[in-house]
Short mmCIF file of C-alpha atoms in Angstrom, two decimals:
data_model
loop_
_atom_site.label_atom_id
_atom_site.label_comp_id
_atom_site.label_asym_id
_atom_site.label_seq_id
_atom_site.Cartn_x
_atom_site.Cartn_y
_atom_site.Cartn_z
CA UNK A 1344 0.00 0.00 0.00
CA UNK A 1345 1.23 3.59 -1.08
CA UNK A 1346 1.24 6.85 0.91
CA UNK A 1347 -1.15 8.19 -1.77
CA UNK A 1348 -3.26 4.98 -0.99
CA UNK A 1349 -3.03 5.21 2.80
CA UNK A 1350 -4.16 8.98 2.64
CA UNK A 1351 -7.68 7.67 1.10
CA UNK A 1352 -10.71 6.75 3.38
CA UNK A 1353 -12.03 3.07 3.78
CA UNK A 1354 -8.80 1.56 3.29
CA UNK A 1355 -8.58 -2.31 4.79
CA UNK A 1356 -5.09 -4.31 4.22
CA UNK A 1357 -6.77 -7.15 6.52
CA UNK A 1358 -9.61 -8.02 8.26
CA UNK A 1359 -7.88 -9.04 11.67
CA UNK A 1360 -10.91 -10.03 13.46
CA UNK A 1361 -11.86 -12.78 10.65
CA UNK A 1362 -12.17 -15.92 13.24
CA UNK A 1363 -9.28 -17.60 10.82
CA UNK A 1364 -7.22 -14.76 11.86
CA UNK A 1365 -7.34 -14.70 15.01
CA UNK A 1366 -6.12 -18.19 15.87
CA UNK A 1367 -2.33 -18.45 15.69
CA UNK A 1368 -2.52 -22.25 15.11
CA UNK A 1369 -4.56 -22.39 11.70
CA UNK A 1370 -2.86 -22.49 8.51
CA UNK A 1371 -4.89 -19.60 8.01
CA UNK A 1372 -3.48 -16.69 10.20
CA UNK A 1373 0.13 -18.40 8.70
CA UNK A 1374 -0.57 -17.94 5.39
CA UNK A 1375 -1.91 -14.65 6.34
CA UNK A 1376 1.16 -13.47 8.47
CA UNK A 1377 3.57 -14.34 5.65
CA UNK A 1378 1.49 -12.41 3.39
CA UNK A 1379 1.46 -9.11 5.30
CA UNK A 1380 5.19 -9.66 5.99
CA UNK A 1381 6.23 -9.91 2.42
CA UNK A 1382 3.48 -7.59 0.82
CA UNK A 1383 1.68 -5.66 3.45
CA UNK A 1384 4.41 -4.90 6.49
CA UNK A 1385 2.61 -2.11 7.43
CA UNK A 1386 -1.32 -2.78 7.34
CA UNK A 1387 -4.15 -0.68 8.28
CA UNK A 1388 -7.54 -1.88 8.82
CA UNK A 1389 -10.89 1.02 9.93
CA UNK A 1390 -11.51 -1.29 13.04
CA UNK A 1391 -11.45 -0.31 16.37
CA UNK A 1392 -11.26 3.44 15.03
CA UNK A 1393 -8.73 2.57 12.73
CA UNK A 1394 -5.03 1.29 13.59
CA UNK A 1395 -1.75 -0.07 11.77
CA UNK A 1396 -0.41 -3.31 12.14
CA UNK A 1397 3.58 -4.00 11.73
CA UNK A 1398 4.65 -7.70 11.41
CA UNK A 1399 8.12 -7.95 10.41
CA UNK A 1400 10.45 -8.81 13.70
CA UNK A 1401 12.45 -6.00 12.98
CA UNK A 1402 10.10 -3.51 12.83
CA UNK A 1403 8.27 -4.65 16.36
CA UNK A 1404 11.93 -5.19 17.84
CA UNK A 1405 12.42 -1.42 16.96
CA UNK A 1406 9.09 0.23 17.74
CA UNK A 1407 8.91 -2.02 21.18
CA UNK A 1408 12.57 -0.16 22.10
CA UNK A 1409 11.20 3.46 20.52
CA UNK A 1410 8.95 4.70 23.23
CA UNK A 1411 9.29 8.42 22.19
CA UNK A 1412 7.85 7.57 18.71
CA UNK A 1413 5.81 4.56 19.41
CA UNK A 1414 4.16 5.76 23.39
CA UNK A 1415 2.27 3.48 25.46
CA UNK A 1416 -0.97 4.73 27.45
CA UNK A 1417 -2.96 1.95 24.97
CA UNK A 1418 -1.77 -1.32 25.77
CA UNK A 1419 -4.20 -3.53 24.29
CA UNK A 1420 -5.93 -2.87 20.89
CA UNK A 1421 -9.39 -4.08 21.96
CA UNK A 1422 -9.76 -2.21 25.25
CA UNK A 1423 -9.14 0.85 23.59
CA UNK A 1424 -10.06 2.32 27.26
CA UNK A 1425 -7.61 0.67 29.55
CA UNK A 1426 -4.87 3.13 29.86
CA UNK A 1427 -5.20 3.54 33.64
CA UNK A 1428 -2.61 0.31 34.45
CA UNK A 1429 0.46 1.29 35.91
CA UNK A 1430 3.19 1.07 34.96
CA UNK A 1431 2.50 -0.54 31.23
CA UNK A 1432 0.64 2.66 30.34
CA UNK A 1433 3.30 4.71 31.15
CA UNK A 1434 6.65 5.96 29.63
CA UNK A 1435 10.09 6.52 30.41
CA UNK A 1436 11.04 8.43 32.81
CA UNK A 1437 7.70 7.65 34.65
CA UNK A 1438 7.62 4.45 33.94
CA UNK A 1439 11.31 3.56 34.96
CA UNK A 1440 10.47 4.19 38.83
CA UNK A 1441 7.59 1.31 39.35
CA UNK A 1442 9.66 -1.00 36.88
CA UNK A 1443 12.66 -0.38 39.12
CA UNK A 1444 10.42 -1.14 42.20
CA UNK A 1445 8.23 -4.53 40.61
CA UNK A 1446 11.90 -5.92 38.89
CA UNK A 1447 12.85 -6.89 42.81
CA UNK A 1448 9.82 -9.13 43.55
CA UNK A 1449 11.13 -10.87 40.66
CA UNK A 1450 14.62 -11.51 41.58
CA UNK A 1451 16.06 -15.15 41.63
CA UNK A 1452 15.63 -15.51 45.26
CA UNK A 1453 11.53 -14.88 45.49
CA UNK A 1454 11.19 -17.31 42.35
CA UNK A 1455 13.56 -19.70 44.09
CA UNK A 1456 10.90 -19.18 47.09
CA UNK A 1457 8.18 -20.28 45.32
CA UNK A 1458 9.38 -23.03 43.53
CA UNK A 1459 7.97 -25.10 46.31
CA UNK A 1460 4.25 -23.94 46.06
CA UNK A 1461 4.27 -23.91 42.58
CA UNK A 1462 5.49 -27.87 42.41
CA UNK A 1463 2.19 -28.31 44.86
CA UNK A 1464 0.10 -26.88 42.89
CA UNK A 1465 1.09 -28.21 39.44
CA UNK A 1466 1.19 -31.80 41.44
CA UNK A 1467 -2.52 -31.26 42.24
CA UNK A 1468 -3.74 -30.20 38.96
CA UNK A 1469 -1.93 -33.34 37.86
CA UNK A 1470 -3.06 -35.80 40.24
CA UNK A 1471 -6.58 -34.67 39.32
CA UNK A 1472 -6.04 -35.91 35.87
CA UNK A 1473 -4.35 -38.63 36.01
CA UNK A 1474 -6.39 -40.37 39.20
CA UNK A 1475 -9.75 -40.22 36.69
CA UNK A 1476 -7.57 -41.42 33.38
CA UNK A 1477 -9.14 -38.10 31.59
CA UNK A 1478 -10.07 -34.47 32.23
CA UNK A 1479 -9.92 -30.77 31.13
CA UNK A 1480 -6.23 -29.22 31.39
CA UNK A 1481 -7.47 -25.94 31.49
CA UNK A 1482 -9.65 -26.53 34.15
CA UNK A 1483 -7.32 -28.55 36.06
CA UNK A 1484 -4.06 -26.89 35.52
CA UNK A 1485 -3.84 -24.04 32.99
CA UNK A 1486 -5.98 -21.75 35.12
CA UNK A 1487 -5.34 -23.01 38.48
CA UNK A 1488 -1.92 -22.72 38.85
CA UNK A 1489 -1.26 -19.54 37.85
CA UNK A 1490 -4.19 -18.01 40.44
CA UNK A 1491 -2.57 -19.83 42.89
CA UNK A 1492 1.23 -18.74 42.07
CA UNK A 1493 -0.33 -15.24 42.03
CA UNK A 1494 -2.31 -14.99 45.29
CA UNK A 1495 0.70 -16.75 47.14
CA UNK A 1496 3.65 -14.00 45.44
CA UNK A 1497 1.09 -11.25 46.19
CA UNK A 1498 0.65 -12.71 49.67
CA UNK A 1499 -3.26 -12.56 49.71
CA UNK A 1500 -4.14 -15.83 51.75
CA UNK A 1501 -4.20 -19.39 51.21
CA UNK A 1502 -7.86 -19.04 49.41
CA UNK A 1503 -7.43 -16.28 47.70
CA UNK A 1504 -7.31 -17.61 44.44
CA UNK A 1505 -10.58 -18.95 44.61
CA UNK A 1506 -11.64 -15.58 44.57
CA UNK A 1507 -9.45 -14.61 41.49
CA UNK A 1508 -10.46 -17.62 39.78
CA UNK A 1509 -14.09 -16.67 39.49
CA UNK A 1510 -13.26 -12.84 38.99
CA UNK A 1511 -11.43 -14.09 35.97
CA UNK A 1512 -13.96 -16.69 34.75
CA UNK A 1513 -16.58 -13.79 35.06
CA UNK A 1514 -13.70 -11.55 32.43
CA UNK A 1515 -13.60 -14.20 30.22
CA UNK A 1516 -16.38 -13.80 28.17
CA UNK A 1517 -15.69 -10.37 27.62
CA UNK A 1518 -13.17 -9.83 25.57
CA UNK A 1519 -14.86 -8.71 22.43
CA UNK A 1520 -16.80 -5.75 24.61
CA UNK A 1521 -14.42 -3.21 25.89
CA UNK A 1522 -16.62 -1.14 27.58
CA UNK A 1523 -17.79 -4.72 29.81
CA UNK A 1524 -13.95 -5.36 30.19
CA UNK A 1525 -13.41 -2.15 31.77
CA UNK A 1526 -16.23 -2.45 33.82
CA UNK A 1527 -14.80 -5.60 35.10
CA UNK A 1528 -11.16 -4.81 35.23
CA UNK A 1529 -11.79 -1.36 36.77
CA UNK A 1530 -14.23 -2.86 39.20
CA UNK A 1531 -13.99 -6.01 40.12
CA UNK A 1532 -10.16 -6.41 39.67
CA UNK A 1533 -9.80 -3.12 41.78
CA UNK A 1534 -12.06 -3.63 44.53
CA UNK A 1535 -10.71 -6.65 45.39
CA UNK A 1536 -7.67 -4.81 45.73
CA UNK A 1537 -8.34 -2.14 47.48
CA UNK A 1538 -9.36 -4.00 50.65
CA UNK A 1539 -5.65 -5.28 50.23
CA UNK A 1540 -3.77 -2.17 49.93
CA UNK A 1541 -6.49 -1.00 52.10
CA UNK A 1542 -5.05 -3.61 54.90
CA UNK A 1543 -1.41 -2.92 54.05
CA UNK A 1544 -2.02 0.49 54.90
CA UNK A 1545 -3.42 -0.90 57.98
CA UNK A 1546 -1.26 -3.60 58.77
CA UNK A 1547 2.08 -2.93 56.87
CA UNK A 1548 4.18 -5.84 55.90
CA UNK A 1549 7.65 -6.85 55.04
CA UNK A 1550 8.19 -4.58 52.16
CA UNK A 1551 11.13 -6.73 51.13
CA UNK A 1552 8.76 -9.72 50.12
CA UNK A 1553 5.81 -8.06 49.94
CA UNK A 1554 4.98 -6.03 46.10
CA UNK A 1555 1.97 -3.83 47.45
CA UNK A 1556 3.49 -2.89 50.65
CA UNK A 1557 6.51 -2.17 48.28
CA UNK A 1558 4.38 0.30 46.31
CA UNK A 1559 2.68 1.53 48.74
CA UNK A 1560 6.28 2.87 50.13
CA UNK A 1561 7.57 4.26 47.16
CA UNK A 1562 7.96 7.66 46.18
CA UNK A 1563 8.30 9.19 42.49
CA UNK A 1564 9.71 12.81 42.62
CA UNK A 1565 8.78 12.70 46.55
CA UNK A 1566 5.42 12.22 46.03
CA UNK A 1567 3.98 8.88 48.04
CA UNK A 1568 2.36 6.54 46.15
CA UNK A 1569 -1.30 6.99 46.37
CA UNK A 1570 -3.85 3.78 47.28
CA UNK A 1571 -4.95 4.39 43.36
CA UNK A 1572 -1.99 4.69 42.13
CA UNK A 1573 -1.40 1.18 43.78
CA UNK A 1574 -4.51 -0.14 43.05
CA UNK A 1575 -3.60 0.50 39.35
CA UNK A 1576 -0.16 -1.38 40.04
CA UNK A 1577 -2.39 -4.55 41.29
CA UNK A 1578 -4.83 -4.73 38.87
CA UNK A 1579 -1.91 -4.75 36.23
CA UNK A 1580 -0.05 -7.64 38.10
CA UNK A 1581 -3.21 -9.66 38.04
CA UNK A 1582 -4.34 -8.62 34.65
CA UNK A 1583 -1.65 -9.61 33.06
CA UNK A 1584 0.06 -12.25 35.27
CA UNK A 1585 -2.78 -14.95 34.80
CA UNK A 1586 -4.71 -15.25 31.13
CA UNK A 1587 -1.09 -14.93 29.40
CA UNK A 1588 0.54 -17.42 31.77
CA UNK A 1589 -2.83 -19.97 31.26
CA UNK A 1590 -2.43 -19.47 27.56
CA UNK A 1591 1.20 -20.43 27.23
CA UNK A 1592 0.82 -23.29 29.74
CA UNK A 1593 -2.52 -24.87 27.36
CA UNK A 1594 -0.83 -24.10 23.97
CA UNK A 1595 2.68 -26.00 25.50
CA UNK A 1596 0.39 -28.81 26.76
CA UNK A 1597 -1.29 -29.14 23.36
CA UNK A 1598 1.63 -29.42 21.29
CA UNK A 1599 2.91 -32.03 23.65
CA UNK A 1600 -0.31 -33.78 23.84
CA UNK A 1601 -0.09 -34.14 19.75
CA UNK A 1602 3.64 -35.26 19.62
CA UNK A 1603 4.32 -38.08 21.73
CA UNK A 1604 7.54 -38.58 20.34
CA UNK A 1605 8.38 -35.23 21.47
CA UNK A 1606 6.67 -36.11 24.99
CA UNK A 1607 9.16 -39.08 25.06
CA UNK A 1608 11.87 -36.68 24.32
CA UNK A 1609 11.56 -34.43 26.42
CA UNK A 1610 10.73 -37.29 29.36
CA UNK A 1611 14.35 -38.40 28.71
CA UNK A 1612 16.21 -35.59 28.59
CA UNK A 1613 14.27 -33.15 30.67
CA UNK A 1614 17.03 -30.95 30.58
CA UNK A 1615 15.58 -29.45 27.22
CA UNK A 1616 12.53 -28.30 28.75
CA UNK A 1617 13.69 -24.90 29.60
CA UNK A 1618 14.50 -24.30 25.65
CA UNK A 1619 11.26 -26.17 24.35
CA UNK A 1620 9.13 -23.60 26.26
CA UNK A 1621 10.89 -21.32 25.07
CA UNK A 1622 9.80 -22.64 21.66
CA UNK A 1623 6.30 -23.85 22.58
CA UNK A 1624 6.44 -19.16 23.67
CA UNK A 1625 7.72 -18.02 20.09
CA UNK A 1626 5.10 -20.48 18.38
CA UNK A 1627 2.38 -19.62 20.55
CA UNK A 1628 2.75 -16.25 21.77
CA UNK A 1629 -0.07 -15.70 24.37
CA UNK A 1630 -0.24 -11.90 24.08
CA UNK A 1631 0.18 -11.49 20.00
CA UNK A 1632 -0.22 -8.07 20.04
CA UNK A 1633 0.17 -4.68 21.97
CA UNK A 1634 -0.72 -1.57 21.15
CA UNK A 1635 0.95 1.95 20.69
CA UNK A 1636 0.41 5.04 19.96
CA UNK A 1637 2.65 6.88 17.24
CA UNK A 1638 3.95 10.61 18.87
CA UNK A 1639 5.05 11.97 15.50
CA UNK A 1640 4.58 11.24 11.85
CA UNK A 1641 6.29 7.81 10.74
CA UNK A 1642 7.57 6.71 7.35
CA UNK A 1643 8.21 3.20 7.23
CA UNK A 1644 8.07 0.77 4.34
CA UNK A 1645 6.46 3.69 2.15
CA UNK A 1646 3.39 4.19 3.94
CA UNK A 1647 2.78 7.05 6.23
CA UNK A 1648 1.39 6.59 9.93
CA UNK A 1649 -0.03 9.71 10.90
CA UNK A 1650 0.99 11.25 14.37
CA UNK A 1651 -1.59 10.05 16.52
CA UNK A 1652 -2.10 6.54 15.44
CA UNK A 1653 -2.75 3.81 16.73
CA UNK A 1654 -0.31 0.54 16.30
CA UNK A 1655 -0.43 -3.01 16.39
CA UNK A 1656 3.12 -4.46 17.21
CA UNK A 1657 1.97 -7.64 15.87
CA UNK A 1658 4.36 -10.07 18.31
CA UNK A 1659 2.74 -13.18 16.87
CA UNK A 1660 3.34 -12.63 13.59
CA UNK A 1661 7.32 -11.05 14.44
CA UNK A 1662 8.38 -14.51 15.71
CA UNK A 1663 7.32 -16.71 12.76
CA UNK A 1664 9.33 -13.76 10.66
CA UNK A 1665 11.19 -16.74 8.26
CA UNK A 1666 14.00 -13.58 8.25
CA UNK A 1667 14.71 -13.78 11.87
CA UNK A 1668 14.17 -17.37 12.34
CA UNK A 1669 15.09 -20.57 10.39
CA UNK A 1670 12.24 -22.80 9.93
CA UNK A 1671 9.73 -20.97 11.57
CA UNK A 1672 6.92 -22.78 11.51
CA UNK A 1673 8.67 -25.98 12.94
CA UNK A 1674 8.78 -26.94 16.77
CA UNK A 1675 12.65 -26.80 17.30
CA UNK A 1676 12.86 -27.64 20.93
CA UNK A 1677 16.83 -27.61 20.57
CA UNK A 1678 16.75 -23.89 19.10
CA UNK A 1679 19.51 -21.41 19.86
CA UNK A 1680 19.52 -18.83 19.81
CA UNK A 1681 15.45 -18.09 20.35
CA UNK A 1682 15.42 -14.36 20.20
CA UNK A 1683 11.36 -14.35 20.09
CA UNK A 1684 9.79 -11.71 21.24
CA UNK A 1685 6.39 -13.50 23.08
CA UNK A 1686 7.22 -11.02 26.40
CA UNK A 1687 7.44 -8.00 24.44
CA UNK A 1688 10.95 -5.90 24.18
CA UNK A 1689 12.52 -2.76 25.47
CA UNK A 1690 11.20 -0.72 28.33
CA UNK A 1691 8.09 -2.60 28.40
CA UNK A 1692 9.12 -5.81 27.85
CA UNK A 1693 7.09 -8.21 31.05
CA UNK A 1694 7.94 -7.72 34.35
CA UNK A 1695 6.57 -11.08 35.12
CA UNK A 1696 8.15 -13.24 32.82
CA UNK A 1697 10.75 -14.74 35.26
CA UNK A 1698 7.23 -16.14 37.36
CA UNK A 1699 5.25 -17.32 33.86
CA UNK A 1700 8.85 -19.27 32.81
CA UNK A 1701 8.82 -21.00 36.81
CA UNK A 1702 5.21 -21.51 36.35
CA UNK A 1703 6.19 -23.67 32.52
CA UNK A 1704 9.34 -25.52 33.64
CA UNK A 1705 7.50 -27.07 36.53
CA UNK A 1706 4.40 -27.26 35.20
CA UNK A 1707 5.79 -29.20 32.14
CA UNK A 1708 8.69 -31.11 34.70
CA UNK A 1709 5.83 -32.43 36.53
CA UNK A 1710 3.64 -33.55 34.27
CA UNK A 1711 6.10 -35.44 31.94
CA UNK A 1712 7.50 -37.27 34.92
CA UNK A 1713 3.97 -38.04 36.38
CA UNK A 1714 2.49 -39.45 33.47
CA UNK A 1715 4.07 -41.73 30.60
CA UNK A 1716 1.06 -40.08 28.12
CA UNK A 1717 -1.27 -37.93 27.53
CA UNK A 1718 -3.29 -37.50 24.54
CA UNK A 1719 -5.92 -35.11 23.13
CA UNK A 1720 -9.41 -36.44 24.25
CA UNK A 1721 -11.39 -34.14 21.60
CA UNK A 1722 -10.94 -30.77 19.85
CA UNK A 1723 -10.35 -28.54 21.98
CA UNK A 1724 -11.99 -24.87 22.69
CA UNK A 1725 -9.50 -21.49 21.65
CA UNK A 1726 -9.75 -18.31 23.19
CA UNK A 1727 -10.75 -16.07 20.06
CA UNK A 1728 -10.07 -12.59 20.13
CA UNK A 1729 -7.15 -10.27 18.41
CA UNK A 1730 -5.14 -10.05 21.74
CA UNK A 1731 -5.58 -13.41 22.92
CA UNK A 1732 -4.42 -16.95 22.16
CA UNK A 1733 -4.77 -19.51 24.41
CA UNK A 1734 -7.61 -22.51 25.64
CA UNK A 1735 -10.51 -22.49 27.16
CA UNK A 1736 -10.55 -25.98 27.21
CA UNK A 1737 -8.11 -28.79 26.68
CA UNK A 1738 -9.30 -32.23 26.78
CA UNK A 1739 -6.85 -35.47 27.26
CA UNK A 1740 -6.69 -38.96 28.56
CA UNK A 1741 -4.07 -39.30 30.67
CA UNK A 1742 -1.76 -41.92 31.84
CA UNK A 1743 0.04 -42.39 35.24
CA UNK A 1744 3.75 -42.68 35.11
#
């Protein structure tokens, strides 16, 4: 697409929310993807209010590390009003103070921590299965263990996931109506936090373990953090530290459960399990795409994105780029080096990914050495929607080790 042909009204390089398109593991969003890389690297489409989509890996690589030309304040393209979380709506410099503070609830020695709690909990999921020969993944693992992992490295109780657990089967649904996602995130999400920062404020706690009470005692040009402000910072965590971590756990379940050769593989040398999810990540990115705003003019690939625009860094699509990655569409469990970008890059690259890569090394440890198979038991259900790619369901029979 030209310049000339960007400047005229109605224009539509893809249809992105096309049910083919929006499911990373159909030969359909491939073919697609390779399209818009080779023909179409920057594509526009009038949904959502109109926005831009870039595909190639170098072009997301470079707009993911340009935060004065591409801002966040927008971070997902189908909630175009959730631009209240803190600190992935923000930019450097205000940004760099709550990444500085979060980064240190995610240093070796908490994940270390919860190793322990996380083996429990993957072990229960697990058990589940393979005691009744058969069962939903999702149900019994995918979603579990991640509201679990969260409630215990927030420190909100023993039960607390419960709680999270139906506040996120009651999001679930919504995902194709922003205005009922907001209401949900901005409501639900927050007042169950607020009684917790409420009871931090109340009952303060070890701020060296604990990330609220660590928020709660920061201060950004000497200005305390506010109970919004780390409200905000909560809802974020929770936001985005569950559905993405579910997703990558069902999609890396689901390739295994279709390969057993690759099961077997991995059983025997379970040392490659750490690079196969990173592979099972750059297939199956759980968050394919973020959105930014453009502060200026841009010229790239000879179309013009107007200052003010809204972009699609299309991660998804960036790590099957064939130039960035040999063989792209094949599971290379062995790869090196995997340079895929499935938690985002630069500044706001995740916070949480050294807790979603615990949460798929023991989930996957545990379940290869407690079973000797698992198959699929019936097609199962995807997540549809432009920023999500994951299961809702994943059926198998399973078999005990």
């Amino acid at each position: 697409m030209t310049s000339d042909q960007q400047s005229a009204q109605g224009v539509n390089d893809w249809t992105p929310t096309e049910e083919r398109f929006t499911n990373l593991r159909t030969p359909e969003w491939e073919a697609e993807m390779g399209r818009l890389r080779k023909q179409c690297p920057v594509a526009h489409t009038e949904l959502f209010g109109g926005f831009y989509t870039l595909s190639r890996y170098e072009d997301v690589a470079k707009a993911s590390r340009d935060f004065r030309t591409y801002r966040s304040g927008q971070p997902f393209i189908r909630v175009p009003g959730m631009s209240g979380l803190i600190p992935s709506s923000l930019n450097p410099p205000e940004h760099g103070p709550y990444r500085k503070v979060l980064n240190t609830y995610f240093r070796p020695e908490i994940m270390n921590e919860l190793e322990d709690a996380i083996t429990r909990y993957a072990v229960d999921g697990i058990s589940e299965l393979t005691a009744a020969g058969c069962g939903d993944a999702v149900a019994a693992i995918c979603k579990p263990v991640p509201a679990r992992a969260l409630a215990t490295w927030l420190r909100l109780g023993e039960d607390a996931h419960i709680q999270l657990l139906g506040h996120f089967t009651q999001l679930g649904g919504d995902f194709d109506d922003p205005e009922r996602m907001n209401e949900l995130m901005f409501s639900v999400f927050a007042g169950h936090i607020s009684k917790v920062v409420a009871d931090r404020r109340a009952n303060p706690q070890d701020s060296a373990v604990d990330v609220l009470q660590g928020i709660l005692e920061m201060e950004v040009d000497g200005v305390p953090t506010s109970d919004e402000t780390a409200v905000a910072v909560g809802v974020a965590l929770i936001g985005a530290g569950h559905a993405t971590t579910a997703d990558a756990l069902g999609s890396a379940i689901y390739r295994l459960a279709q390969d057993q050769e690759l099961q077997q593989r991995l059983r025997d040398n379970p040392e490659l399990i750490v690079p196969a999810s990173e592979e099972f990540l750059r297939l199956d990115s759980p968050l394919p795409e973020r959105g930014r705003h453009t502060s200026t003019d841009v010229e790239l690939h000879g179309v013009t994105i107007p200052e003010g625009s809204l972009v699609a860094l299309n991660y998804g699509s960036a790590n099957h780029d064939e130039e960035k990655f040999e063989r792209p569409t094949e599971c290379l469990i062995d790869r090196a080096p995997n340079q895929h970008l499935a938690f985002g890059f630069g500044p706001h690259q995740c916070a949480g990914a050294p807790l979603a890569r615990l949460e798929l090394r023991v989930v996957l440890t545990e379940l290869l050495a407690r079973t000797s198979s698992f198959s699929l038991a019936g097609e199962p259900e995807s997540v549809r929607g432009l920023m999500m790619n994951g299961l809702e369901t994943l059926p198998l029979v399973i078999e005990g080790a």
